Every structure is written in C-alpha cells, then in structure tokens.
Amino acid sequence: MAEIVYMPKLSDTMTEGVVAAWNKNVGDEVKEGEILAEIETDKATMEFESFYDGVLLHIGVEIGKAAPVNSVLAIIGEKGEDVTEILKNAESPSDDEPKEIEESPVAEPETKNPIPAESKQQENTPTPSVSVSNDRVFASPLAKKLASEKGIDLNSIQGSGENGRIIKRDIDHYIPFTPIQKQHSSLTPVGTESFTDEPVSQMRKTIAKRLADSKFSAPHFYLTLDIDMDNAVASRKAINAQDGVRVSFNDMVIKAVAFALRQNPNVNSAWMGDFIRRNQHVHIGVAVAVEDGLLVPVIKFADTKGLMQISAEVREFAQKAKEKKLQPSDWEGNTFTISNLGMFGIESFTAIVNPPDSCILAVGGINEVAVVKNGNLQPGHVMKVTLSCDHRVVDGATGAAFLQSFKKALENPFSMLL
C-alpha cells in the first residue's frame, strides 16, 4: 500500500520547508534510508531520508517551492499504484488551520455629482511649486516691486507662499544661478532605473520573525563599556607563540563571557512568559554570518572549556555554517549570545536580544588609541562592547555587574584561566 511522505519539521522553529533538490525521480525505486530529497529549513539545508521501501509515485513539492510542515511531500508505494484517491483524501495538520475569508469587493459609494475621468486625472496631477496661469506668475505686489528693482526674473523663483505664490521672503532669499549652474540645471540626468526582486529564503523569514518578535515584545536597554585590551593583546601573542596554537580575540571573549556568567547567574536567564528560567548551565551562542543571513551555533558548557577547545569548536562551527552542514543540535539551547563585528572594523553597535536569552553582547573592534594611565598619556588598545538586555529579566545594575566581571576577566586574562 502506498505511503504518504509529509514535509518534515527539521528544526524547532521551522514552519515550512523549501525543496532544494530531489535525489529521486517519479518511477525510481527507493529504499529505506536512502536520501530522498534535500530540504532547506529556516537554518540550513538538510538531507531527508526515506522511511519506506518502494517506488516514488508522486512528488508533491517542486524544486525551489515552499510547502508547510506536514503537507504532502511525496508518495511511495508499489509500481503502477494509483495515487489519485490517496491525494484526494490526504490530510495534514495544516488543513485544520483557519482559512482566510475571501473578502467581497466593496462597492464604491455613489456620488450625486461624479467626477469625469478627465477631471480625476487632472486632480491627481502634481501641482507645480510656482503657480502659473496664462503665462502670469502669481506674486505679491511687494514681491513684484522688489523683483523689478533687483532685476530678478520671477519665473526663476519658486514661491513659498500659499498655492506657490511668490512673496517678499522669496525675493530676499533669492540666490541667482551662476552660468555653470544654469548650464547644469538644464541637463537631463542620464541613467536607467533598475532593480532585482529576490525571493526571501526560509532562513531570512525566520530571522525577520524571531528578531521582530524580540525587538517589539522585549523592552531592550543598552549598556556600553570600554575595555583596556593591552593585557589581552599581550596574552594572545604569548599563547599563539606556541607551535600549532591559534587563539582569536573572539575565543577570549567567549571565555570571558562564560567566566562572567558564572559570577552573575541572573544574566544567564530567560523570560518564559509567566516565569523566569534561571539556567545553571552556560551555553553560549556565537553569531556567524552566512550567505543567506545569520546562524548561531552554540558552545555548550563553555564555562568548563579551555581556550583551545573553544577555539576548535568555533572554527568547526564556522566551517559547517558556511557549508550549510549545521544540525539542529548545533544551534539549540543557547543561554547567552555574542555578536562580534570587530573583524569588520566596526567600533561599536547594538544587537537585538536572541530569544530565549535575556542578553546579547555586541563586540566591536580593538582600536589603538591614546589613553591616560597613571596620569600619563600613552598608546593603548581599547575595545568597546554593548550589552543589550531584556528589562523583564535583567535590571540595569545586574547588567552593569556582569559587564564589570567581563571587563575584569579580559583586562586580567590569567584570572579566568586559573
């Protein structure tokens, strides 16, 4: 008997999927465990295996098309089996959703004196800023007198009075064009207007929905702090001097955040509607830019890991993200998020809280600037960070205490390595 294959739910936030590729054609034999299709979710493109043996009798979603979760993706059965009745009776949870009511066209109210089409067209025509009728320029008597005395052509003035009327103020503020300006003002701009419409990817749809929900439902506030990075720069240089070791500043930021979260557990929390969840574990999401948008793989139990292990995981996640090979387990469970744009030369920015977290840390670049130390002006390295907080969970003093712990960890790197 034929079996219906439904569009799978491949991530916790997935509501629909796009078929990126079919590995089988109608009529091909399919074995259980074989890759049937590649499905683009809101976060990655994933291979989808068949659960059945048989022949692919029907493809319900074409390549590049989107379909809601639990809609008919395909039908697998015996060769020659008729699927017409199966498709007719196929049901999915999406069928239970209320359908949009088709609105009836609303008749326009009749008017006693309808405006002729020609009059409507004239009504919609933009009114010129200088009102002219029968080659007569509308201007106040005083404006005409002043223009005559100064030798100003009223046709070259844009009136600021009612209905474009030229008044004294326009004459007083008039600046005549130079010959070059006159020449260029009469030139018609040369160019072609063009644009390209691109379909919104599943990832971009999810980013838009989740961050819009966060921005408009979570009351954000922001705390910004400068951090002296001289010791961090020196420590990283010493660490990377060892053979085969490569640690980035971002790795040090992750370690410092994990250190600060242990000291400030209330920041490691989430708003759950009618209760606040205080997380005892530290899972740090690290925002990674990819072609279609943004992914946030998670360094789990980051507070228990050393710099080398954090560095290795971040590099692996970045590579998998670019190749669209991240799995749901890679991006689920974050309790805090870091967004670092320092490598792009960004000095500072604010980020939107990544649900279900209550905070996200925006990290800017490290700049070499003049700083005052012990009363003396000298060169130094400064990094600016901004903590975005959900005020329902984290108050200003709580966020500030976290930033102080984070600052202390980065300004004394060996304290978080002990």
Coordinates of C-alpha atoms in Angstrom, one line a residue:
M1 CA 0.0 0.0 0.0
A2 CA 1.2 3.5 -0.9
E3 CA 2.6 5.6 2.0
I4 CA 2.5 9.4 2.2
V5 CA 5.7 11.2 3.0
Y6 CA 5.0 14.5 4.7
M7 CA 7.1 17.7 4.8
P8 CA 9.2 17.1 7.9
K9 CA 9.8 19.5 10.8
L10 CA 13.6 19.6 10.8
S11 CA 14.0 22.4 13.4
D12 CA 12.2 23.7 16.4
T13 CA 11.2 27.0 14.6
M14 CA 10.5 25.5 11.2
T15 CA 7.0 26.1 9.8
E16 CA 7.7 25.4 6.1
G17 CA 10.4 24.0 4.0
V18 CA 11.8 24.5 0.5
V19 CA 12.8 21.6 -1.6
A20 CA 16.4 22.4 -2.7
A21 CA 16.8 19.1 -4.7
W22 CA 15.2 15.8 -5.4
N23 CA 17.6 12.8 -5.4
K24 CA 14.9 10.6 -6.9
N25 CA 12.5 11.0 -9.9
V26 CA 9.0 9.7 -10.2
G27 CA 9.3 6.0 -11.1
D28 CA 12.6 5.4 -9.4
E29 CA 13.0 2.7 -6.8
V30 CA 13.5 4.0 -3.3
K31 CA 15.0 2.1 -0.3
E32 CA 14.5 2.9 3.3
G33 CA 17.4 5.1 4.5
E34 CA 18.2 6.5 1.0
I35 CA 18.4 10.2 0.6
L36 CA 15.1 11.2 -1.0
A37 CA 15.5 15.0 -1.1
E38 CA 17.3 18.0 0.3
I39 CA 15.1 20.3 2.3
E40 CA 16.0 24.0 3.0
T41 CA 14.9 24.8 6.5
D42 CA 15.0 28.2 8.3
K43 CA 18.6 27.5 9.4
A44 CA 20.2 25.0 7.0
T45 CA 19.8 22.7 4.0
M46 CA 19.4 19.1 5.3
E47 CA 19.3 15.7 3.6
F48 CA 16.0 13.9 4.2
E49 CA 16.0 10.1 4.2
S50 CA 13.1 7.9 3.1
F51 CA 11.3 5.9 5.7
Y52 CA 9.9 3.4 3.2
D53 CA 10.8 0.9 0.5
G54 CA 9.0 1.1 -2.8
V55 CA 8.7 3.3 -5.9
L56 CA 8.4 7.1 -5.9
L57 CA 4.9 7.5 -7.3
H58 CA 4.3 11.2 -6.7
I59 CA 6.3 14.4 -6.0
G60 CA 4.2 16.9 -4.1
V61 CA 6.6 19.9 -4.0
E62 CA 8.7 21.0 -6.9
I63 CA 12.3 22.1 -6.6
G64 CA 12.5 25.7 -5.3
K65 CA 9.0 25.7 -4.0
A66 CA 7.9 26.1 -0.3
A67 CA 5.4 23.9 1.5
P68 CA 4.2 24.0 5.1
V69 CA 5.3 21.3 7.6
N70 CA 3.1 18.2 7.3
S71 CA 1.9 18.9 3.8
V72 CA 2.3 16.1 1.2
L73 CA 5.9 15.9 0.1
A74 CA 5.8 12.7 -1.8
I75 CA 4.1 9.3 -2.1
I76 CA 6.0 6.0 -2.1
G77 CA 4.3 2.6 -3.0
E78 CA 4.2 -0.2 -5.4
K79 CA 4.9 0.3 -9.1
G80 CA 1.8 1.3 -11.1
E81 CA -0.3 2.0 -8.0
D82 CA -3.0 4.7 -8.4
V83 CA -2.5 7.7 -6.0
T84 CA -5.4 9.8 -7.1
E85 CA -7.7 8.7 -4.3
I86 CA -4.8 9.0 -1.8
L87 CA -4.1 12.6 -2.7
K88 CA -7.8 13.4 -2.6
N89 CA -8.1 12.1 1.0
A90 CA -4.6 13.2 2.2
E91 CA -4.9 15.3 5.3
S92 CA -2.3 17.3 7.2
P93 CA -2.5 19.4 10.3
S94 CA -2.3 22.5 8.1
D95 CA -5.7 21.7 6.8
D96 CA -7.1 22.4 10.2
E97 CA -5.8 25.9 10.3
P98 CA -8.5 28.5 9.7
K99 CA -8.5 29.6 6.1
E100 CA -8.6 33.2 5.1
I101 CA -12.0 34.5 4.4
E102 CA -12.2 35.9 0.9
E103 CA -13.3 39.4 1.0
S104 CA -16.2 40.5 -1.1
P105 CA -15.5 43.5 -3.3
V106 CA -16.9 46.6 -1.6
A107 CA -18.9 48.8 -3.9
E108 CA -17.8 52.4 -4.0
P109 CA -20.5 54.8 -2.7
E110 CA -22.3 56.6 -5.4
T111 CA -21.9 60.4 -5.5
K112 CA -24.5 62.8 -6.8
N113 CA -22.0 64.6 -9.0
P114 CA -19.5 62.0 -10.2
I115 CA -16.2 63.4 -11.3
P116 CA -15.4 62.8 -15.0
A117 CA -12.4 60.6 -15.7
E118 CA -10.6 63.6 -17.2
S119 CA -11.2 65.7 -14.1
K120 CA -9.9 62.9 -11.9
Q121 CA -6.7 62.7 -13.9
Q122 CA -6.2 66.4 -13.5
E123 CA -6.9 66.2 -9.8
N124 CA -4.1 63.6 -9.4
T125 CA -1.6 65.7 -11.3
P126 CA 1.1 67.2 -9.0
T127 CA 0.7 70.9 -8.6
P128 CA 3.8 72.9 -9.7
S129 CA 5.5 74.7 -6.9
V130 CA 5.3 78.0 -8.9
S131 CA 1.7 78.7 -9.8
V132 CA 1.4 79.9 -13.4
S133 CA -1.8 80.6 -15.3
N134 CA -1.9 82.1 -18.8
D135 CA 1.8 82.9 -18.6
R136 CA 1.1 85.0 -15.5
V137 CA 3.3 84.5 -12.4
F138 CA 1.4 84.8 -9.1
A139 CA 3.3 87.1 -6.8
S140 CA 2.5 89.7 -4.2
P141 CA 2.7 93.4 -5.3
L142 CA 5.6 94.0 -2.9
A143 CA 7.5 91.0 -4.3
K144 CA 6.9 92.2 -7.9
K145 CA 8.2 95.7 -6.9
L146 CA 11.4 94.3 -5.2
A147 CA 12.0 91.8 -8.1
S148 CA 11.8 94.7 -10.6
E149 CA 14.2 96.8 -8.6
K150 CA 16.7 94.0 -8.4
G151 CA 16.3 92.8 -11.9
I152 CA 15.1 89.3 -10.9
D153 CA 13.0 87.2 -13.3
L154 CA 10.0 86.0 -11.3
N155 CA 9.8 82.9 -13.5
S156 CA 13.1 81.7 -12.0
I157 CA 11.8 81.8 -8.4
Q158 CA 10.0 79.0 -6.5
G159 CA 7.2 80.6 -4.4
S160 CA 6.8 79.7 -0.8
G161 CA 3.5 81.4 -0.2
E162 CA 0.0 79.9 -0.4
N163 CA -0.5 77.9 -3.6
G164 CA 3.0 78.7 -4.7
R165 CA 2.6 82.5 -4.5
I166 CA 5.9 84.4 -4.6
I167 CA 6.3 86.7 -1.6
K168 CA 8.8 89.2 -0.2
R169 CA 10.7 86.4 1.6
D170 CA 11.4 84.6 -1.6
I171 CA 12.9 87.7 -3.2
D172 CA 15.1 88.4 -0.1
H173 CA 16.5 84.9 -0.1
Y174 CA 16.9 84.5 -3.9
I175 CA 20.4 83.5 -5.0
P176 CA 20.9 83.7 -8.8
F177 CA 22.4 80.8 -10.6
T178 CA 26.0 81.2 -12.0
P179 CA 26.4 80.5 -15.7
I180 CA 27.8 77.0 -14.9
Q181 CA 24.9 76.2 -12.6
K182 CA 22.4 77.3 -15.2
Q183 CA 24.1 75.1 -17.7
H184 CA 23.9 72.0 -15.4
S185 CA 20.4 72.7 -14.1
S186 CA 19.1 72.4 -17.7
L187 CA 20.8 69.0 -18.2
T188 CA 18.6 65.9 -18.1
P189 CA 20.0 63.2 -15.8
V190 CA 21.3 60.2 -17.8
G191 CA 20.8 56.7 -16.3
T192 CA 18.5 53.7 -16.1
E193 CA 16.5 52.7 -13.0
S194 CA 16.7 49.0 -12.3
F195 CA 16.1 46.5 -9.5
T196 CA 16.0 42.8 -8.9
D197 CA 13.4 41.1 -6.7
E198 CA 14.8 38.1 -4.8
P199 CA 12.6 35.5 -3.0
V200 CA 13.0 35.5 0.8
S201 CA 14.8 32.4 2.0
Q202 CA 13.5 30.3 4.9
M203 CA 16.4 31.5 7.0
R204 CA 15.7 35.2 6.3
K205 CA 12.0 34.7 7.1
T206 CA 12.8 33.2 10.4
I207 CA 15.4 35.8 11.3
A208 CA 12.9 38.5 10.5
K209 CA 10.1 36.9 12.6
R210 CA 12.2 36.0 15.6
L211 CA 14.1 39.3 15.9
A212 CA 11.0 41.4 15.2
D213 CA 9.1 39.5 18.0
S214 CA 12.1 40.1 20.2
K215 CA 12.5 43.8 19.4
F216 CA 8.8 44.6 19.8
S217 CA 8.0 42.3 22.8
A218 CA 11.1 42.6 24.9
P219 CA 11.9 46.0 26.4
H220 CA 15.5 46.5 25.5
F221 CA 18.0 48.7 27.2
Y222 CA 21.7 49.0 26.4
L223 CA 24.9 49.3 28.5
T224 CA 28.2 50.3 26.8
L225 CA 31.7 49.9 28.3
D226 CA 35.3 50.5 27.1
I227 CA 37.8 47.7 27.9
D228 CA 41.6 48.0 28.2
M229 CA 42.8 45.2 25.9
D230 CA 46.6 45.7 26.4
N231 CA 47.0 42.6 28.6
A232 CA 44.7 40.6 26.3
V233 CA 46.7 41.5 23.3
A234 CA 50.0 40.5 25.1
S235 CA 48.5 37.3 26.4
R236 CA 47.2 36.2 23.0
K237 CA 50.6 36.9 21.4
A238 CA 52.2 34.7 24.1
I239 CA 49.7 31.9 23.6
N240 CA 49.9 31.9 19.8
A241 CA 53.7 31.8 20.0
Q242 CA 53.4 28.1 20.8
D243 CA 53.6 25.7 17.9
G244 CA 50.2 24.7 16.5
V245 CA 48.2 27.1 18.7
R246 CA 45.9 29.7 17.2
V247 CA 43.6 31.6 19.6
S248 CA 41.5 34.6 18.4
F249 CA 40.2 37.5 20.4
N250 CA 36.7 36.2 19.9
D251 CA 37.7 33.0 21.7
M252 CA 39.0 35.1 24.6
V253 CA 35.7 37.0 24.6
I254 CA 33.7 33.7 24.8
K255 CA 35.8 32.5 27.7
A256 CA 35.4 35.9 29.5
V257 CA 31.7 35.8 29.0
A258 CA 31.4 32.3 30.4
F259 CA 33.5 33.4 33.4
A260 CA 31.3 36.5 34.0
L261 CA 28.1 34.4 33.7
R262 CA 29.3 32.2 36.5
Q263 CA 29.8 35.2 38.7
N264 CA 26.5 36.8 37.6
P265 CA 24.0 33.9 37.1
N266 CA 20.9 36.2 36.9
V267 CA 22.1 37.3 33.4
N268 CA 22.1 33.7 32.4
S269 CA 18.3 33.6 32.4
A270 CA 15.3 33.6 30.1
W271 CA 11.8 35.2 30.1
M272 CA 9.3 32.3 29.8
G273 CA 6.0 34.3 29.9
D274 CA 4.7 33.6 33.4
F275 CA 8.1 32.6 35.0
I276 CA 11.8 33.3 34.6
R277 CA 14.1 30.4 33.9
R278 CA 17.5 30.7 35.7
N279 CA 20.0 28.5 33.9
Q280 CA 22.6 26.7 35.9
H281 CA 24.5 25.6 32.7
V282 CA 26.3 28.1 30.4
H283 CA 25.6 27.6 26.7
I284 CA 26.9 30.5 24.6
G285 CA 25.6 31.2 21.1
V286 CA 28.1 32.7 18.7
A287 CA 26.5 34.6 15.8
V288 CA 28.1 33.5 12.4
A289 CA 27.4 35.4 9.2
V290 CA 26.5 33.2 6.2
E291 CA 25.4 33.9 2.7
D292 CA 21.6 33.8 3.4
G293 CA 21.7 35.5 6.8
L294 CA 22.9 34.6 10.3
L295 CA 23.3 31.4 12.2
V296 CA 24.0 31.0 15.9
P297 CA 25.8 27.7 16.7
V298 CA 26.1 27.1 20.5
I299 CA 29.3 26.4 22.5
K300 CA 27.8 24.1 25.2
F301 CA 29.1 24.2 28.8
A302 CA 31.5 27.0 27.7
D303 CA 32.5 27.7 31.3
T304 CA 34.1 24.2 31.6
K305 CA 36.2 24.5 28.4
G306 CA 39.6 26.0 27.8
L307 CA 40.6 28.5 25.1
M308 CA 42.0 25.8 22.8
Q309 CA 38.8 23.7 22.9
I310 CA 36.6 26.8 22.5
S311 CA 38.8 27.9 19.5
A312 CA 38.5 24.5 17.9
E313 CA 34.7 24.4 18.2
V314 CA 34.2 27.9 16.9
R315 CA 36.3 27.1 13.8
E316 CA 34.4 23.9 13.2
F317 CA 31.0 25.6 13.5
A318 CA 32.0 28.4 11.2
Q319 CA 33.1 26.0 8.5
K320 CA 29.9 23.9 8.9
A321 CA 27.7 27.0 8.8
K322 CA 29.3 28.2 5.5
E323 CA 28.8 24.7 4.0
K324 CA 25.2 24.5 5.4
K325 CA 26.0 21.4 7.3
L326 CA 25.0 22.5 10.8
Q327 CA 22.5 20.2 12.5
P328 CA 19.6 21.3 14.8
S329 CA 21.7 20.1 17.8
D330 CA 24.4 22.6 16.9
W331 CA 22.2 25.7 17.2
E332 CA 19.8 24.8 20.0
G333 CA 20.0 25.6 23.7
N334 CA 21.7 28.9 23.9
T335 CA 21.5 30.8 27.3
F336 CA 23.5 33.8 26.2
T337 CA 24.6 35.2 22.8
I338 CA 27.7 37.0 21.4
S339 CA 27.7 39.0 18.2
N340 CA 31.2 40.2 17.2
L341 CA 31.7 42.6 14.3
G342 CA 35.1 43.8 15.3
M343 CA 36.8 41.9 12.5
F344 CA 34.8 44.2 10.0
G345 CA 36.3 47.4 11.6
I346 CA 33.0 48.2 13.4
E347 CA 33.9 50.3 16.6
S348 CA 30.5 49.7 18.4
F349 CA 26.9 48.7 17.7
T350 CA 23.8 47.4 19.4
A351 CA 22.3 43.9 18.9
I352 CA 18.8 42.6 19.3
V353 CA 18.3 40.0 22.1
N354 CA 18.3 36.5 20.6
P355 CA 15.3 34.6 22.2
P356 CA 15.1 32.8 24.6
D357 CA 18.2 34.7 26.0
S358 CA 17.7 37.7 28.2
C359 CA 21.0 39.4 27.0
I360 CA 23.3 39.6 23.9
L361 CA 26.8 41.1 23.9
A362 CA 27.8 43.2 20.8
V363 CA 31.6 43.3 20.5
G364 CA 33.4 46.0 18.5
G365 CA 36.9 46.1 17.1
I366 CA 40.1 46.7 19.1
N367 CA 41.4 50.2 18.4
E368 CA 44.8 51.6 19.2
V369 CA 44.2 54.9 20.8
A370 CA 45.8 57.4 23.3
V371 CA 44.8 56.5 26.9
V372 CA 45.7 58.0 30.3
K373 CA 47.5 55.6 32.7
N374 CA 48.9 56.8 36.0
G375 CA 48.5 60.3 34.9
N376 CA 50.4 59.9 31.7
L377 CA 49.2 59.9 28.1
Q378 CA 50.3 56.8 26.2
P379 CA 49.2 54.5 23.4
G380 CA 46.8 51.7 24.3
H381 CA 44.3 49.1 22.9
V382 CA 40.6 49.7 23.7
M383 CA 37.6 47.5 22.8
K384 CA 34.0 48.8 23.1
V385 CA 31.2 46.4 24.0
T386 CA 27.5 46.9 24.3
L387 CA 25.2 44.6 26.4
S388 CA 21.6 44.5 25.2
C389 CA 19.3 43.4 28.0
D390 CA 15.6 42.3 28.3
H391 CA 14.4 44.6 31.1
R392 CA 11.8 42.0 32.1
V393 CA 14.6 39.8 33.4
V394 CA 17.7 41.9 33.8
D395 CA 17.9 45.3 35.5
G396 CA 20.5 47.9 34.9
A397 CA 22.6 47.2 38.0
T398 CA 22.5 43.4 37.2
G399 CA 23.7 44.1 33.6
A400 CA 26.4 46.5 34.8
A401 CA 27.7 44.0 37.3
F402 CA 28.1 41.4 34.6
L403 CA 30.0 43.9 32.4
Q404 CA 32.3 44.7 35.3
S405 CA 33.1 41.0 35.7
F406 CA 33.6 40.6 31.9
K407 CA 35.9 43.7 31.9
K408 CA 37.9 42.3 34.8
A409 CA 38.4 39.0 33.1
L410 CA 39.6 40.5 29.8
E411 CA 41.9 43.0 31.4
N412 CA 43.4 40.3 33.6
P413 CA 43.3 37.3 31.2
F414 CA 45.2 34.9 33.5
S415 CA 42.5 35.3 36.2
M416 CA 40.0 33.4 34.1
L417 CA 42.5 30.7 33.2
L418 CA 43.2 29.7 36.8

